[in-house]
Coordinates of C-alpha atoms in Angstrom, one line a residue:
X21 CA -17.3 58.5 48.8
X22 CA -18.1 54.7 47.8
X23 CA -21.7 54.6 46.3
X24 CA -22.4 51.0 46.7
X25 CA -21.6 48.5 49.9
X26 CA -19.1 46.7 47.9
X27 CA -17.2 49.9 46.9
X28 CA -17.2 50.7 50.5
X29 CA -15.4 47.3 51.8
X30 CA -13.0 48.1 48.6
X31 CA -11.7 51.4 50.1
X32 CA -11.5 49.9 53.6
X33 CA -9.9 47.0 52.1
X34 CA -7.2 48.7 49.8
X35 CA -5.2 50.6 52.4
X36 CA -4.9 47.2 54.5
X37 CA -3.6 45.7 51.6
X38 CA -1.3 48.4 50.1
X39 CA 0.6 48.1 53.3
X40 CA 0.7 44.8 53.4
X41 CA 2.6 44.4 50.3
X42 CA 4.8 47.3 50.8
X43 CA 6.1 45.7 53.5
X44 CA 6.4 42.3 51.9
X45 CA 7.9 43.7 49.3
X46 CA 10.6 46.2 51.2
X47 CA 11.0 42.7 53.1
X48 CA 12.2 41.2 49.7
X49 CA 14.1 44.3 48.3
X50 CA 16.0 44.1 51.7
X51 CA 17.0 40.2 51.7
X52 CA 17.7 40.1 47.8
X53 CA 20.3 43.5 48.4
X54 CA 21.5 41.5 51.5
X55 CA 22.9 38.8 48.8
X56 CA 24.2 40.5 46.8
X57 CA 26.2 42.9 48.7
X58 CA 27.7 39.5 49.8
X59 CA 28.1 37.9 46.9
X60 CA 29.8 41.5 46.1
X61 CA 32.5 41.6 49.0
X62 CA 32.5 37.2 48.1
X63 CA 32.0 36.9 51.9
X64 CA 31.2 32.8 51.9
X65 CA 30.3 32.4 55.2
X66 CA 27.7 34.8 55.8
X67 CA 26.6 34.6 51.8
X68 CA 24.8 30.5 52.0
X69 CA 23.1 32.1 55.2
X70 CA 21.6 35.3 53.6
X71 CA 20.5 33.2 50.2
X72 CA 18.2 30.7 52.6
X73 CA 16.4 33.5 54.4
X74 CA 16.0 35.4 50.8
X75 CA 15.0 32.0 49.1
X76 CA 12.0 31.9 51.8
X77 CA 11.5 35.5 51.3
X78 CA 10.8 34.9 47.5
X79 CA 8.6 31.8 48.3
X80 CA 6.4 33.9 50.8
X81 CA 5.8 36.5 47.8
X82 CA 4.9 33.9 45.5
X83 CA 2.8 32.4 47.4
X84 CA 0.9 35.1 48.5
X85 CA 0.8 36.6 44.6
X86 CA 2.9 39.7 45.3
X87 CA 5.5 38.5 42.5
X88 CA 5.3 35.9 39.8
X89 CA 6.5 32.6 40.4
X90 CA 8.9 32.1 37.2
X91 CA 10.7 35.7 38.8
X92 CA 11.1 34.1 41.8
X93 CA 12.3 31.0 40.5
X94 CA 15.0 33.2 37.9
X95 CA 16.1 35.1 41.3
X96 CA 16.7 32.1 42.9
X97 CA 18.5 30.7 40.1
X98 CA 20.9 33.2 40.0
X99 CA 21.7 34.0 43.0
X100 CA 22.2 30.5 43.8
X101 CA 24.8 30.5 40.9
X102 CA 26.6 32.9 42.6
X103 CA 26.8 31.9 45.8
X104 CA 28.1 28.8 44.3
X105 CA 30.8 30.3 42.4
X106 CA 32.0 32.1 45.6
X107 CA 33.2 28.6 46.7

């Protein structure tokens, strides 16, 4: 049990939060795998698609702090890389 007022918004704030980012971060797990299996079977079509909606992904966890901002900038990097090299 919180002792103080602020301890108490803290423990009704956490489990809002904790959800939030597990699903932001499933969200970004999911669209990053998307990619990748892709890239994997060099599908080009569907690949350029998949690497826009996980680009915003990334940018949506930056800028909300769930990841760092260099990660999503090396993820982005390399994935585009690949992508590229499919054509």
């Amino acid at each position: 049990m919180a002792n103080t007022k602020s301890a108490a918004k803290r423990a009704r704030q956490t489990p809002r939060r904790t959800a939030i980012n597990r699903r932001v971060k499933n969200k970004l797990k999911s669209a990053l795998k998307k990619v990748r299996e892709l890239i994997k079977i060099a599908d080009k079509e569907k690949a350029p698609a998949a690497l826009r909606k996980a680009s915003s992904v990334l940018d949506k966890a930056a800028k909300t702090g769930q990841i760092h901002r260099n990660k999503v900038a090396r993820h982005k990097s390399r994935l585009t890389r690949a992508v590229t090299a499919l054509k």
